[in-house]
Coordinates of C-alpha atoms in Angstrom, one line a residue:
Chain A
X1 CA -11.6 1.1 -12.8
X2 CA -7.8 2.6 -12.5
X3 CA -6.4 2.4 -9.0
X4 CA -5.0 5.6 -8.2
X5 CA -2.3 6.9 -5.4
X6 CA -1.5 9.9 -4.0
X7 CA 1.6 11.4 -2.3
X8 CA 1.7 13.1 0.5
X9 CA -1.1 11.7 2.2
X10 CA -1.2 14.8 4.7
X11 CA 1.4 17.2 5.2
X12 CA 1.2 20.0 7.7
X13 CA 2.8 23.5 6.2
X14 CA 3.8 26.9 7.0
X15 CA 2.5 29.9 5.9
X16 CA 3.8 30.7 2.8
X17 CA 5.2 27.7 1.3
X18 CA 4.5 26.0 -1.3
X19 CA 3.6 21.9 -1.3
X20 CA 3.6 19.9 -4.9
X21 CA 1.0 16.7 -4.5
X22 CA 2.1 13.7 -6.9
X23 CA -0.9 12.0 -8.9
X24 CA -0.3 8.3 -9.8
X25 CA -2.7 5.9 -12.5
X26 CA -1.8 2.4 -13.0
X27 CA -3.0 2.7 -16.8
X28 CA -3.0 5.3 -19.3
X29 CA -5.6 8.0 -19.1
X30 CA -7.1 10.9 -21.5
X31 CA -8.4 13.2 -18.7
X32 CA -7.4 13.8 -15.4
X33 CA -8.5 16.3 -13.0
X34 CA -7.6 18.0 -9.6
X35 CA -10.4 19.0 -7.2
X36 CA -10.7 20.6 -3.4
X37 CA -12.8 19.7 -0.6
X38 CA -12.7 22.5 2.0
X39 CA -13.9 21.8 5.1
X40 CA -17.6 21.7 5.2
X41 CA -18.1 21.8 1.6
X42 CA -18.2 19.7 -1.3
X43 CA -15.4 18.3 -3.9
X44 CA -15.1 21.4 -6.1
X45 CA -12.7 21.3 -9.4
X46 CA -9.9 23.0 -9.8
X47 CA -8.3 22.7 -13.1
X48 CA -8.2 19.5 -15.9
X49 CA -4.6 18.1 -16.0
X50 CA -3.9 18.3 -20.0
X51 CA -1.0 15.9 -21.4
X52 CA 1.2 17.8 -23.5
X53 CA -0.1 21.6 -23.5
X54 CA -1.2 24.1 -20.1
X55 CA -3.7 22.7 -17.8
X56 CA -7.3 24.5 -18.3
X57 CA -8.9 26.3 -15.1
X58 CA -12.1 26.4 -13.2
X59 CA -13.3 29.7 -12.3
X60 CA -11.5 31.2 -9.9
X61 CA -8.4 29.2 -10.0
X62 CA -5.7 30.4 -11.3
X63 CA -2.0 29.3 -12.6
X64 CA 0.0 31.0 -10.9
X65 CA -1.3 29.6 -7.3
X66 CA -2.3 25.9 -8.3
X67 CA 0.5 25.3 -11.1
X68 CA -0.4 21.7 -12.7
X69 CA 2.0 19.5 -14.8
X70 CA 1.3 16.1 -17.1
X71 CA 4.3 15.2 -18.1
X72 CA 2.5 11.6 -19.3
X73 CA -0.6 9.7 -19.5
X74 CA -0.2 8.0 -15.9
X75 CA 1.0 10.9 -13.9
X76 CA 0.3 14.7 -12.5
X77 CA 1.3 16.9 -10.1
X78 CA -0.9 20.1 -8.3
X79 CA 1.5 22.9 -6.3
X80 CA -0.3 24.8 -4.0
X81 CA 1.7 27.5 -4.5
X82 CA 2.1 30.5 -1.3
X83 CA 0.1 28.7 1.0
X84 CA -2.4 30.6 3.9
X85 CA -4.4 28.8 6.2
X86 CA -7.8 28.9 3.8
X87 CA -5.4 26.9 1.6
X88 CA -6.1 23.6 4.5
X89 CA -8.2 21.1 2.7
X90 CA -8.3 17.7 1.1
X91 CA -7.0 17.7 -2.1
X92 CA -8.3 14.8 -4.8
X93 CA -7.1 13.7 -8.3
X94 CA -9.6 11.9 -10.2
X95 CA -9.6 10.4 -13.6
X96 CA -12.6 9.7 -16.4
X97 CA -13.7 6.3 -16.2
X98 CA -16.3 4.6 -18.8
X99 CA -19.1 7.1 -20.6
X100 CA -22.1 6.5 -19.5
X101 CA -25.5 5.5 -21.7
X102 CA -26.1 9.0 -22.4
X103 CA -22.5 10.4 -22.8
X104 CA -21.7 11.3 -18.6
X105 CA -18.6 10.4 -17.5
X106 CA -18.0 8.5 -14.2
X107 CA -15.0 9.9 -12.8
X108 CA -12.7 7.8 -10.1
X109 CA -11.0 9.7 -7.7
X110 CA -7.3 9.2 -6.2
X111 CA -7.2 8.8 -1.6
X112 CA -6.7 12.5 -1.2
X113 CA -4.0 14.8 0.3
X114 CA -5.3 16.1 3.6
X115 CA -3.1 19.5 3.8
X116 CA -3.6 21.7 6.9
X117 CA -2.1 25.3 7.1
X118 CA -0.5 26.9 9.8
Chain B
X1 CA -25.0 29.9 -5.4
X2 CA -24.7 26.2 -5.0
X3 CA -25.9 24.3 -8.5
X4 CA -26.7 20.7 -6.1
X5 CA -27.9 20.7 -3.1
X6 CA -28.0 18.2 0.0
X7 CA -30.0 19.6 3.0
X8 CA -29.7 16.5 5.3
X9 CA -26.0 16.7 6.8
X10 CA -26.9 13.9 8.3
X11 CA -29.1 10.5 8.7
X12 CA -29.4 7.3 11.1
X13 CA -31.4 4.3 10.3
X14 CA -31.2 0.8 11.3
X15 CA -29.9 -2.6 10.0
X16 CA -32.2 -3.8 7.9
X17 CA -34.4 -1.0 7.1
X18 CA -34.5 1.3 3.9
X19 CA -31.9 4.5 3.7
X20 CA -33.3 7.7 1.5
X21 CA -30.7 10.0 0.7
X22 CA -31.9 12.9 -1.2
X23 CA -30.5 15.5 -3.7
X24 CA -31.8 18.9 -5.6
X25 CA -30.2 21.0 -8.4
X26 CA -30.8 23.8 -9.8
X27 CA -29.4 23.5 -13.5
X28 CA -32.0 22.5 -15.7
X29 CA -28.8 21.6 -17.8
X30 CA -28.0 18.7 -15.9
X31 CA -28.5 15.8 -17.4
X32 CA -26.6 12.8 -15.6
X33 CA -26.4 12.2 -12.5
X34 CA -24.1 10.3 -9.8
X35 CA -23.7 8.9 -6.5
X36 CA -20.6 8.6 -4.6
X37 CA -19.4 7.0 -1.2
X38 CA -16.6 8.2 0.9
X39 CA -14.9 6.4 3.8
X40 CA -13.2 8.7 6.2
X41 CA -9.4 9.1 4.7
X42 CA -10.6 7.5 1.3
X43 CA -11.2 9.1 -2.0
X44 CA -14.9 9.2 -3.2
X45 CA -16.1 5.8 -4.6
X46 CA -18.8 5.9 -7.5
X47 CA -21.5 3.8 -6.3
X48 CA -24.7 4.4 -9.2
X49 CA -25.3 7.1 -11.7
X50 CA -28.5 7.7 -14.1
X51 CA -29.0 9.5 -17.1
X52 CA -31.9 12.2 -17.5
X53 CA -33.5 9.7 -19.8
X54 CA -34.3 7.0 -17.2
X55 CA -36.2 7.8 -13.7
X56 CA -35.0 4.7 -11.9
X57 CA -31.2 2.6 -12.1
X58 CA -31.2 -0.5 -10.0
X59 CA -28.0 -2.4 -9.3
X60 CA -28.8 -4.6 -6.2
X61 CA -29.2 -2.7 -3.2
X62 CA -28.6 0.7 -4.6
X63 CA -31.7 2.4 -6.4
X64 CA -31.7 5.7 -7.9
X65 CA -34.5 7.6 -8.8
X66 CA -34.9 10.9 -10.7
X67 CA -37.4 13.5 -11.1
X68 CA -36.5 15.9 -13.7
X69 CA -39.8 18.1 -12.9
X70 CA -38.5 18.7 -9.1
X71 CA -35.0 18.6 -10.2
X72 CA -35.1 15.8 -7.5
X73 CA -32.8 12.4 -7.1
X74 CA -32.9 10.2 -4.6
X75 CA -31.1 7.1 -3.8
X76 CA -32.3 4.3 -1.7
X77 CA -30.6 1.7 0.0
X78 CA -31.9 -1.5 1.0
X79 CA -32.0 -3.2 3.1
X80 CA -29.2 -0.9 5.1
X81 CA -26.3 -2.4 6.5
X82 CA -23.5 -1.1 8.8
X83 CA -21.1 -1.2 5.9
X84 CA -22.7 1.2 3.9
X85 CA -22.2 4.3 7.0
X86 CA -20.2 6.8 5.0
X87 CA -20.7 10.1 3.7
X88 CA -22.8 9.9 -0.2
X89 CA -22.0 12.3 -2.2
X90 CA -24.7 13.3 -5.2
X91 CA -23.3 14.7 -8.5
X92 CA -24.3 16.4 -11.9
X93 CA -22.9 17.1 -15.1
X94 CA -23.7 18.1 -18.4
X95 CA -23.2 15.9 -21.7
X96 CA -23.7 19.6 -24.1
X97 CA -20.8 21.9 -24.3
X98 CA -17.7 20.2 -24.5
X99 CA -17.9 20.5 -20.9
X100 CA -19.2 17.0 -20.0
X101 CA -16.5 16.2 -17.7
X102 CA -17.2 18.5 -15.3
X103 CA -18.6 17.0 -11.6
X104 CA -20.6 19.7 -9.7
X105 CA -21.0 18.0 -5.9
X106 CA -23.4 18.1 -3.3
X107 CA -22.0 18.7 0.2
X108 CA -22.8 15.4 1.5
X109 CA -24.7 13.2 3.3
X110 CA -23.4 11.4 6.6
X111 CA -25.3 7.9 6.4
X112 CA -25.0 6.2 9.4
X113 CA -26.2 2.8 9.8
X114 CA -26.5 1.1 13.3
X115 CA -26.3 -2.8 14.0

């Protein structure tokens, strides 16, 4: 499996600012994705990072409030862009590992970025 | 509407003994399935997954079983030990569509094991 880092670990922001989290993979990697944990709830994706071309979006997440960059294989960044305090959760990039027997794909997942909104 | 469902927040069983964790979906278009642990402050580990072909994975302590006419997985742990308290996570995807890199999570399951 790919060991995977994450920067910030937390950060605490104001209202209204925006926050970039930094996405590291110690190998090259097709597919990489971003995904939320509010709290309570469960790991929900945002958005698969894309090398080369616009990242594609779950529903209801949008560009223009999570912009997401690839610049390479081993690397992506997630802005949470105009932050509000519904904006406070854990934050999680994860990566596709092997296929599985029948084709499913066990993804491995980055330490998080625990953000809280003020 | 939530596709995977956990309805135990929470469960407590002693060293030793067997742990039942237990997941539905509602997606009859699931068709693999995962288990993940998470440490407090740690990403999500992948522990076991199974394939709607199988009903039962085994990989040493970890067992999963599926019932695709209940639309029921379960994983069992045995026997428990106090290393394995963290919060399992139960997952779904599905292979058709180009879409089979998509995760849909349960909320969790707080397994706590005492010594």
């Amino acid at each position: 499996s790919a060991v995977i880092s994450q920067k910030p670990s937390r950060d605490i922001c104001q209202r209204g600012t925006s926050l970039t989290i930094q996405c590291q993979v110690d190998s090259q990697v097709t597919m990489m994705f971003w995904y939320r944990q509010q709290p309570g709830q469960s790991l929900t994706l945002i958005a698969t990072a894309n090398q080369g071309s616009e990242a594609t979006y779950e529903s209801g997440f949008v560009i223009d409030k999570f912009p997401i960059s690839r610049p390479n294989l081993t690397f992506s960044t997630l802005t949470v862009s105009n932050m509000s305090p519904e904006d406070s959760s854990i934050y999680l990039c994860s990566v596709e590992g092997l296929a599985g027997a029948a084709g499913g794909n066990e993804q491995f997942f980055g330490p998080g970025t625990r953000l809280t909104v003020l | 509407d939530q596709q995977v469902k956990q309805n135990s927040p929470s469960l407590s069983v002693q060293e030793g003994r067997i742990s039942i964790l237990n997941c539905d979906y509602t997606n009859s278009m699931f068709d693999y399935f995962l288990w993940y642990k998470k440490y407090p402050a740690e990403g999500p580990t992948f522990l076991i997954s199974i394939s709607s072909i199988k009903d039962k994975n085994e990989d040493g302590r970890f067992t999963v079983f599926l019932n695709k006419s209940a639309k029921h997985l379960s994983l069992h742990i045995v026997p428990s030990q106090p290393g394995d308290s963290a919060v399992y996570f139960c997952a779904a995807s599905e292979s058709s569509g180009g879409s089979n890199y998509k995760l849909t999570f349960g909320k969790g399951t707080l397994l706590t094991v005492n010594p």
